[in-house]
CSV table of C-alpha atoms in Angstrom, one decimal:
chain,number,residue,atom,x,y,z
A,1,MET,CA,235.8,336.8,49.5
A,2,SER,CA,239.3,335.5,49.5
A,3,ARG,CA,241.0,332.5,51.1
A,4,THR,CA,244.1,333.2,53.1
A,5,ILE,CA,246.7,330.8,54.6
A,6,ARG,CA,249.1,331.7,57.4
A,7,THR,CA,251.7,329.8,59.3
A,8,PHE,CA,252.0,330.7,63.0
A,9,GLU,CA,255.0,329.4,65.1
A,10,ALA,CA,254.7,328.5,68.8
A,11,THR,CA,257.0,327.5,71.6
A,12,ILE,CA,256.4,324.2,73.4
A,13,THR,CA,256.1,325.0,77.1
A,14,ASN,CA,256.3,321.4,78.3
A,15,GLN,CA,259.5,320.7,76.3
A,16,ARG,CA,261.1,318.3,78.8
A,17,GLN,CA,258.0,316.1,78.9
A,18,VAL,CA,257.6,315.7,75.2
A,19,ARG,CA,261.2,316.0,73.9
A,20,ASP,CA,262.0,312.3,73.9
A,21,ASP,CA,258.8,311.3,72.0
A,22,LEU,CA,259.3,314.1,69.5
A,23,ASP,CA,262.9,313.0,69.0
A,24,GLN,CA,261.7,309.5,68.1
A,25,LEU,CA,259.3,310.9,65.5
A,26,GLY,CA,262.0,313.2,64.1
A,27,TRP,CA,264.5,310.4,63.7
A,28,ALA,CA,261.8,308.1,62.2
A,29,ALA,CA,261.0,310.8,59.6
A,30,SER,CA,264.6,310.9,58.6
A,31,LYS,CA,264.8,307.1,58.3
A,32,LEU,CA,261.7,307.0,56.2
A,33,TRP,CA,263.1,309.7,53.9
A,34,ASN,CA,266.2,307.6,53.4
A,35,VAL,CA,264.2,304.4,52.7
A,36,GLY,CA,262.3,306.4,50.0
A,37,ARG,CA,265.5,307.9,48.7
A,38,TYR,CA,267.0,304.4,48.3
A,39,TYR,CA,264.0,303.0,46.5
A,40,ALA,CA,263.9,306.0,44.2
A,41,GLN,CA,267.6,305.4,43.3
A,42,GLU,CA,266.9,301.8,42.6
A,43,GLN,CA,264.1,302.7,40.2
A,44,TRP,CA,266.2,305.4,38.6
A,45,ASP,CA,269.0,302.8,37.9
A,46,GLU,CA,266.6,300.2,36.5
A,47,THR,CA,264.1,302.4,34.5
A,48,GLY,CA,265.7,305.8,34.2
A,49,GLU,CA,262.7,307.3,35.9
A,50,ILE,CA,262.0,308.6,39.4
A,51,PRO,CA,258.8,307.3,41.1
A,52,ASP,CA,256.2,309.9,42.0
A,53,ASP,CA,254.7,310.3,45.5
A,54,GLY,CA,251.8,307.9,44.7
A,55,GLU,CA,254.2,305.1,43.8
A,56,LEU,CA,256.4,305.8,46.8
A,57,LYS,CA,253.4,305.6,49.2
A,58,ALA,CA,252.1,302.4,47.5
A,59,GLU,CA,255.4,300.7,47.6
A,60,LEU,CA,256.5,301.6,51.1
A,61,LYS,CA,253.2,301.6,53.1
A,62,GLY,CA,254.0,298.2,54.5
A,63,HIS,CA,257.6,299.1,55.5
A,64,GLU,CA,258.3,299.2,59.2
A,65,ARG,CA,259.7,302.8,58.9
A,66,TYR,CA,256.4,303.9,57.4
A,67,THR,CA,254.5,302.6,60.4
A,68,ASP,CA,256.8,304.4,62.8
A,69,LEU,CA,254.7,307.5,62.0
A,70,HIS,CA,251.1,308.3,61.7
A,71,SER,CA,250.1,307.3,58.1
A,72,GLN,CA,249.5,310.9,57.1
A,73,SER,CA,252.8,312.0,58.6
A,74,SER,CA,254.6,309.3,56.6
A,75,GLN,CA,252.7,310.3,53.4
A,76,ARG,CA,253.9,313.9,53.9
A,77,VAL,CA,257.6,312.7,54.2
A,78,LEU,CA,257.3,310.9,50.9
A,79,GLU,CA,255.5,313.8,49.2
A,80,GLU,CA,258.3,316.1,50.3
A,81,LEU,CA,260.8,313.7,48.8
A,82,ALA,CA,258.9,313.6,45.5
A,83,GLU,CA,258.7,317.4,45.5
A,84,ALA,CA,262.5,317.6,46.1
A,85,PHE,CA,263.1,315.4,43.1
A,86,ASN,CA,260.7,317.5,40.9
A,87,GLY,CA,262.7,320.6,41.9
A,88,TRP,CA,265.9,319.0,40.9
A,89,PHE,CA,264.4,317.9,37.5
A,90,GLY,CA,263.2,321.4,36.9
A,91,LYS,CA,266.6,322.9,37.5
A,92,ARG,CA,268.2,320.3,35.2
A,93,ARG,CA,265.7,321.1,32.5
A,94,ASN,CA,266.5,324.7,32.8
A,95,GLY,CA,270.2,324.0,32.1
A,96,ASP,CA,271.6,324.0,35.7
A,97,ASP,CA,274.2,321.2,35.4
A,98,ARG,CA,275.3,321.8,39.0
A,99,ALA,CA,272.0,320.9,40.5
A,100,ARG,CA,272.1,317.7,42.6
A,101,PRO,CA,269.3,315.4,43.5
A,102,PRO,CA,268.0,315.3,47.1
A,103,GLY,CA,270.5,313.4,49.3
A,104,TYR,CA,270.1,311.1,52.3
A,105,ARG,CA,269.5,312.6,55.7
A,106,LYS,CA,272.6,311.7,57.7
A,107,ASN,CA,274.6,313.5,60.4
A,108,GLY,CA,277.7,311.5,60.7
A,109,ASP,CA,276.6,308.0,61.8
A,110,SER,CA,273.3,309.2,63.1
A,111,HIS,CA,270.1,310.7,61.6
A,112,PRO,CA,269.1,314.3,62.1
A,113,ARG,CA,265.7,315.2,63.5
A,114,SER,CA,263.4,315.9,60.5
A,115,THR,CA,260.3,318.0,60.5
A,116,VAL,CA,257.2,315.9,61.2
A,117,SER,CA,253.9,317.0,59.7
A,118,PHE,CA,250.5,316.1,61.0
A,119,LYS,CA,247.4,316.5,58.8
A,120,VAL,CA,243.9,316.8,60.2
A,121,ALA,CA,243.5,313.1,61.2
A,122,GLY,CA,246.9,313.2,62.9
A,123,PHE,CA,246.3,315.9,65.5
A,124,LYS,CA,243.6,317.2,67.9
A,125,HIS,CA,243.7,320.8,69.0
A,126,ASP,CA,242.5,321.8,72.5
A,127,GLU,CA,242.0,325.5,72.1
A,128,GLN,CA,240.8,326.1,75.6
A,129,PHE,CA,244.1,325.0,77.2
A,130,ASN,CA,246.5,325.7,74.4
A,131,ARG,CA,247.4,322.1,73.8
A,132,VAL,CA,247.6,319.9,70.7
A,133,ARG,CA,247.7,316.1,70.7
A,134,LEU,CA,250.0,314.6,68.0
A,135,SER,CA,249.5,311.0,66.9
A,136,LYS,CA,252.3,308.4,66.8
A,137,GLY,CA,252.7,305.6,64.4
A,138,ARG,CA,251.8,302.0,65.3
A,139,ASN,CA,255.4,300.9,66.0
A,140,LEU,CA,256.0,303.7,68.5
A,141,LYS,CA,252.8,303.2,70.5
A,142,GLU,CA,254.0,300.0,72.2
A,143,HIS,CA,254.3,300.3,76.0
A,144,ARG,CA,253.8,304.1,75.8
A,145,SER,CA,250.9,306.4,75.1
A,146,ASP,CA,249.4,306.6,71.7
A,147,PHE,CA,250.0,310.3,71.3
A,148,ILE,CA,252.2,313.3,72.4
A,149,LEU,CA,250.4,316.1,74.3
A,150,CYS,CA,252.2,319.4,73.6
A,151,GLU,CA,251.4,322.5,75.5
A,152,TYR,CA,252.2,325.6,73.5
A,153,GLN,CA,252.4,329.4,73.5
A,154,THR,CA,252.0,331.7,70.5
A,155,ARG,CA,252.7,335.4,70.1
A,156,PRO,CA,250.2,337.5,72.1
A,157,ASP,CA,248.6,338.9,69.0
A,158,VAL,CA,247.8,335.4,67.5
A,159,ASP,CA,244.4,333.9,68.3
A,160,LEU,CA,244.2,330.4,66.7
A,161,THR,CA,240.5,330.2,67.4
A,162,GLU,CA,240.0,332.6,64.6
A,163,TRP,CA,241.6,330.2,62.1
A,164,ASP,CA,240.9,326.7,60.7
A,165,ILE,CA,244.0,324.7,61.5
A,166,GLN,CA,244.9,322.6,58.4
A,167,GLN,CA,248.2,321.1,59.5
A,168,VAL,CA,250.6,321.1,62.5
A,169,ARG,CA,254.3,320.7,62.0
A,170,ALA,CA,256.9,319.8,64.7
A,171,ILE,CA,260.2,321.4,63.7
A,172,TYR,CA,263.5,321.1,65.4
A,173,LYS,CA,265.7,324.3,65.5
A,174,HIS,CA,267.9,326.1,67.9
A,175,ASP,CA,268.3,322.9,69.9
A,176,GLU,CA,264.6,322.6,70.8
A,177,TRP,CA,261.3,321.5,69.3
A,178,ARG,CA,258.7,324.1,68.1
A,179,LEU,CA,255.3,323.9,66.5
A,180,GLN,CA,254.0,325.5,63.4
A,181,PHE,CA,250.3,325.8,62.8
A,182,ILE,CA,249.3,326.1,59.1
A,183,CYS,CA,245.9,327.8,59.2
A,184,ARG,CA,243.3,328.9,56.7
A,185,THR,CA,240.4,331.3,56.8
A,186,VAL,CA,238.1,333.1,54.5
A,187,ILE,CA,238.2,336.9,54.7
A,188,ASP,CA,236.2,339.6,53.1
A,189,PRO,CA,237.3,342.8,54.7
A,190,GLU,CA,236.0,346.2,53.7
A,191,SER,CA,238.6,348.7,52.6
A,192,PRO,CA,239.2,351.4,55.2
A,193,GLY,CA,239.0,354.1,52.4
A,194,GLU,CA,240.5,355.4,49.2
A,195,GLU,CA,243.5,357.2,50.6
A,196,VAL,CA,247.0,356.2,49.6
A,197,ALA,CA,250.1,356.0,51.8
A,198,GLY,CA,253.8,355.5,50.9
A,199,VAL,CA,256.5,353.6,52.8
A,200,ASP,CA,260.2,354.1,52.5
A,201,LEU,CA,262.4,351.5,54.2
A,202,GLY,CA,265.9,352.3,55.3
A,203,ILE,CA,268.8,352.1,57.7
A,204,CYS,CA,268.4,354.6,60.5
A,205,ASN,CA,264.6,354.9,60.1
A,206,PHE,CA,263.4,351.4,59.4
A,207,ALA,CA,260.2,352.9,57.9
A,208,ALA,CA,259.1,356.4,57.0
A,209,VAL,CA,255.4,356.6,56.1
A,210,SER,CA,253.8,359.4,54.1
A,211,PHE,CA,250.0,359.8,54.3
A,212,GLY,CA,250.0,363.0,52.2
A,213,GLY,CA,249.7,365.9,54.6
A,214,GLU,CA,251.0,363.8,57.5
A,215,SER,CA,254.0,361.6,58.0
A,216,VAL,CA,255.4,359.2,60.7
A,217,LEU,CA,259.0,358.0,61.2
A,218,TYR,CA,259.7,354.6,62.8
A,219,PRO,CA,263.4,354.6,63.8
A,220,GLY,CA,265.1,351.2,63.9
A,221,GLY,CA,267.3,352.1,66.9
A,222,ALA,CA,265.9,349.3,69.1
A,223,LEU,CA,266.6,346.7,66.4
A,224,LYS,CA,270.2,348.0,65.9
A,225,GLU,CA,270.8,348.0,69.6
A,226,ASP,CA,269.8,344.3,69.7
A,227,GLU,CA,272.0,343.5,66.8
A,228,TYR,CA,275.1,345.1,68.4
A,229,TYR,CA,274.3,343.7,71.8
A,230,PHE,CA,273.9,340.1,70.7
A,231,THR,CA,276.8,340.2,68.3
A,232,LYS,CA,279.0,341.4,71.1
A,233,LYS,CA,277.7,338.8,73.5
A,234,LYS,CA,278.1,336.0,71.0
A,235,ALA,CA,281.7,337.1,70.3
A,236,LYS,CA,282.5,336.2,73.9
A,237,CYS,CA,281.4,332.6,73.4
A,238,ASP,CA,284.2,330.1,73.0
A,239,ASP,CA,282.3,328.1,70.5
A,240,SER,CA,279.8,329.6,68.0
A,241,SER,CA,277.7,326.3,68.2
A,242,SER,CA,277.7,326.2,72.0
A,243,ARG,CA,274.5,326.1,74.1
A,244,GLU,CA,275.0,329.7,75.1
A,245,ALA,CA,275.6,330.9,71.5
A,246,THR,CA,272.5,329.0,70.4
A,247,ARG,CA,270.5,330.7,73.2
A,248,LEU,CA,271.7,334.1,72.1
A,249,ASP,CA,270.8,333.4,68.5
A,250,ARG,CA,267.3,332.3,69.5
A,251,ASN,CA,266.8,335.4,71.7
A,252,ARG,CA,268.0,337.7,68.9
A,253,THR,CA,265.8,336.1,66.3
A,254,GLY,CA,262.8,336.3,68.7
A,255,ARG,CA,263.3,339.9,69.4
A,256,ARG,CA,263.8,340.8,65.8
A,257,THR,CA,260.7,338.9,64.8
A,258,HIS,CA,258.7,340.7,67.5
A,259,PHE,CA,260.0,344.1,66.3
A,260,LEU,CA,259.0,343.4,62.7
A,261,HIS,CA,255.5,342.1,63.7
A,262,THR,CA,254.9,345.0,66.0
A,263,LEU,CA,256.0,347.6,63.4
A,264,SER,CA,254.0,346.1,60.6
A,265,LYS,CA,250.9,346.1,62.9
A,266,ALA,CA,251.5,349.7,63.9
A,267,ILE,CA,251.7,350.9,60.3
A,268,VAL,CA,248.5,349.1,59.3
A,269,GLU,CA,246.7,350.5,62.3
A,270,GLU,CA,247.7,354.0,61.3
A,271,CYS,CA,246.5,353.3,57.8
A,272,VAL,CA,243.1,352.1,59.0
A,273,LYS,CA,242.7,355.3,61.2
A,274,ARG,CA,243.4,357.5,58.1
A,275,GLY,CA,241.2,355.6,55.7
A,276,VAL,CA,244.1,354.3,53.6
A,277,GLY,CA,243.0,351.6,51.1
A,278,THR,CA,246.4,351.4,49.2
A,279,LEU,CA,249.8,351.1,50.8
A,280,VAL,CA,252.7,351.6,48.4
A,281,VAL,CA,256.1,350.2,49.5
A,282,GLY,CA,259.5,350.9,48.0
A,283,ASP,CA,261.1,347.7,46.8
A,284,LEU,CA,264.5,347.1,48.4
A,285,GLY,CA,265.2,343.9,46.5
A,286,GLY,CA,268.6,345.2,45.3
A,287,ILE,CA,269.7,347.0,48.4
A,288,ARG,CA,272.5,344.4,49.1
A,289,GLU,CA,273.8,344.5,45.5
A,290,ASP,CA,275.7,347.2,43.6
A,291,GLY,CA,273.6,348.5,40.7
A,292,GLU,CA,276.5,348.4,38.2
A,293,ASN,CA,278.2,345.0,38.6
A,294,GLY,CA,276.0,342.9,40.9
A,295,GLU,CA,278.6,342.8,43.6
A,296,PRO,CA,277.6,343.3,47.2
A,297,ARG,CA,277.6,347.0,48.2
A,298,ASN,CA,280.0,348.1,50.9
A,299,TRP,CA,278.0,350.3,53.4
A,300,GLY,CA,280.8,350.6,55.9
A,301,ASP,CA,281.3,348.4,59.0
A,302,HIS,CA,278.2,349.6,60.8
A,303,GLY,CA,276.0,349.7,57.7
A,304,ASN,CA,276.9,346.1,56.7
A,305,LEU,CA,276.1,344.9,60.2
A,306,ASP,CA,272.8,346.7,60.1
A,307,LEU,CA,271.8,345.3,56.8
A,308,HIS,CA,272.9,341.8,57.7
A,309,GLY,CA,270.3,341.7,60.5
A,310,TRP,CA,267.5,343.5,58.9
A,311,ALA,CA,265.0,341.3,57.1
A,312,PHE,CA,263.4,343.8,54.7
A,313,ASP,CA,261.7,341.0,52.7
A,314,ARG,CA,260.4,339.5,55.9
A,315,PHE,CA,259.0,342.8,57.0
A,316,THR,CA,257.2,343.4,53.6
A,317,THR,CA,255.6,340.0,53.8
A,318,LEU,CA,254.3,340.7,57.3
A,319,LEU,CA,253.0,344.1,56.2
A,320,ASP,CA,251.3,342.6,53.2
A,321,TYR,CA,249.3,340.0,55.1
A,322,LYS,CA,248.4,342.3,58.0
A,323,ALA,CA,247.2,344.9,55.4
A,324,GLU,CA,245.3,342.2,53.5
A,325,ALA,CA,243.3,341.3,56.7
A,326,GLU,CA,242.2,345.0,56.9
A,327,GLY,CA,241.2,345.2,53.2
A,328,ILE,CA,244.3,347.3,52.3
A,329,ASP,CA,246.1,346.6,49.0
A,330,VAL,CA,249.9,346.6,49.1
A,331,GLU,CA,251.9,347.6,46.0
A,332,LEU,CA,255.7,347.2,45.6
A,333,VAL,CA,257.2,349.9,43.4
A,334,SER,CA,260.8,350.7,42.3
A,335,GLU,CA,262.7,353.2,44.5
A,336,ARG,CA,264.5,354.6,41.5
A,337,ASP,CA,265.0,358.4,42.0
A,338,THR,CA,262.8,358.6,45.1
A,339,SER,CA,265.7,359.7,47.2
A,340,ASN,CA,267.0,362.5,45.0
A,341,SER,CA,263.7,363.9,43.6
A,342,CYS,CA,261.7,366.7,45.2
A,343,SER,CA,258.2,365.4,46.1
A,344,ALA,CA,256.8,368.9,45.9
A,345,CYS,CA,257.9,370.0,42.4
A,346,GLY,CA,259.5,366.9,40.9
A,347,GLN,CA,262.9,368.4,40.4
A,348,THR,CA,265.6,365.6,40.3
A,349,ASP,CA,269.1,366.4,41.5
A,350,ASP,CA,271.3,364.0,43.4
A,351,LYS,CA,273.0,367.0,45.1
A,352,GLN,CA,269.8,368.2,46.8
A,353,ARG,CA,270.2,365.7,49.7
A,354,VAL,CA,272.5,368.1,51.5
A,355,GLU,CA,273.2,365.9,54.5
A,356,ARG,CA,271.9,362.7,56.1
A,357,GLY,CA,268.3,363.2,57.0
A,358,LEU,CA,267.8,366.6,55.2
A,359,TYR,CA,266.6,367.3,51.7
A,360,VAL,CA,266.5,370.8,50.3
A,361,CYS,CA,265.1,371.6,46.9
A,362,GLU,CA,267.0,374.4,45.1
A,363,LYS,CA,264.1,375.0,42.7
A,364,CYS,CA,261.1,375.4,45.0
A,365,ASP,CA,262.9,375.8,48.4
A,366,THR,CA,261.1,372.8,49.9
A,367,VAL,CA,262.9,371.6,53.1
A,368,ALA,CA,262.1,368.0,54.0
A,369,ASN,CA,263.1,365.1,56.1
A,370,ALA,CA,264.9,363.0,53.5
A,371,ASP,CA,263.1,359.7,54.4
A,372,VAL,CA,259.7,361.4,54.4
A,373,ASN,CA,260.5,363.0,51.0
A,374,GLY,CA,261.3,359.5,49.7
A,375,ALA,CA,258.1,358.0,51.2
A,376,GLU,CA,256.0,360.8,49.6
A,377,ASN,CA,257.7,360.1,46.2
A,378,ILE,CA,256.9,356.4,46.6
A,379,ARG,CA,253.3,357.4,47.4
A,380,GLN,CA,253.2,359.5,44.2
A,381,LYS,CA,254.2,356.5,42.1
A,382,VAL,CA,250.5,355.7,42.0
A,383,LEU,CA,249.4,359.3,42.3
A,384,PRO,CA,251.7,361.1,39.8
A,385,SER,CA,249.4,364.1,39.4
A,386,LEU,CA,250.2,365.2,43.0
A,387,ALA,CA,253.6,366.7,42.0
A,388,THR,CA,253.2,370.5,41.5
A,389,ASP,CA,255.4,373.5,41.2
A,390,GLY,CA,255.7,373.6,44.9
A,391,GLY,CA,253.6,376.7,45.4
A,392,ASP,CA,250.1,375.2,45.9
A,393,ARG,CA,250.7,372.9,48.8
A,394,ASP,CA,251.6,373.3,52.5
A,395,ASN,CA,254.8,371.2,52.7
A,396,GLY,CA,255.6,371.8,56.4
A,397,TRP,CA,254.7,368.3,57.3
A,398,LEU,CA,257.5,367.0,55.1
A,399,ALA,CA,260.1,368.5,57.5
A,400,GLN,CA,258.2,367.8,60.7
A,401,PRO,CA,257.2,364.1,60.8
A,402,ALA,CA,255.8,362.5,63.9
A,403,VAL,CA,258.2,360.0,65.4
A,404,HIS,CA,257.0,356.7,66.9
A,405,LEU,CA,259.6,354.7,68.9
A,406,PHE,CA,259.6,351.1,69.9
A,407,ASP,CA,258.8,351.0,73.7
A,408,ARG,CA,260.7,348.0,75.2
A,409,SER,CA,258.7,348.2,78.4
A,410,GLU,CA,255.4,347.8,76.6
A,411,GLY,CA,256.5,345.9,73.5
A,412,CYS,CA,254.8,348.3,71.1
A,413,PHE,CA,255.3,351.5,69.1
A,414,ALA,CA,254.2,354.8,70.6
A,415,PRO,CA,254.8,358.6,70.1
A,416,ARG,CA,258.3,359.5,71.1
A,417,GLU,CA,257.3,361.6,74.1
A,418,GLN,CA,255.4,358.6,75.6
A,419,VAL,CA,258.3,356.1,75.3
A,420,VAL,CA,260.7,355.1,78.1
A,421,ASN,CA,263.2,352.7,76.6
A,422,ARG,CA,265.2,350.2,78.6
A,423,GLU,CA,268.5,348.6,77.9
A,424,PRO,CA,268.4,345.3,76.0
């Protein structure tokens, strides 16, 4: 058995009713942070040491800013301050002379809205009606209710009743409040089987998956269309920080997140159906850097725009935890030579990729979809004995992968012939 922790974000559907109360808490959290920061500076000046979170809590628990929030919420603010100081000390110890200690939370003459955390005693979850009650501090209860009742909505595939909610956070972003549920559960899934699949991530096809004998392409066209659409719409805004620009950013982020969640779920479902117990993913950690000098690569105007909006790391994280829930191990491997090696015979020649999307091996005459060939090479990173002289295996599947497209009308991936896409 293993314990897993996940964070699920939700929209607040009664935003107008709770916004003022949440604003008060957010401002109070910033003020408490500043009080703690001032006290820490005093101690630093007098003793040369920064107080830990225990000393901060003991010293400030009687302060009026501390009692603006629920006691556990105030404790979490001071814990975060201590953690920020520890991070700064760590950087300085490692020789980073440019590292700066945590600053005060100011936005001109006002305070920004800080994240407010509610531990178990500070919230009550109503799973039947998708509501959560957040406690206020003593100072903010006068003449008003003792709590804030937030109605929320999560993604359709999230069921919070399956999780033990450890903490709720109210966060302010994109000009609105949102909720984050930090949840825990114990899982002991049985592996679907002993098969191995390989995943190659890229530009045109966001993912190519090789199951060894079968392959599936997942084009990223819908994601690219969104990027171009929202970039063009935002360019028409007079102010990049305007309400309309903020709304466009929020919609783009939401659609991108939905695409990545849906794709990772679709791949895991295909793995379960085929008895895959190990999923091998090509590591794209250096895709934005040039291999020789560390400078950003220039992929052309369209390529740079595509990469800017594509969260490969985010996708790998989503794929990892969805696979974990099904008992599938995920391994990250280097993509070195996977694009210019023949997955059938092992011949390596960077000239064999004759055009975009097509790979032809001059040694064994294998013809393959280039992305599928890369995915099969990635799969063979953990099964190196599979590469042969090319004569003992039927390699037709390398050239004829199934194609699953993102269906906007249904919000899911489906075989190409079943999908009717709509304009963004």
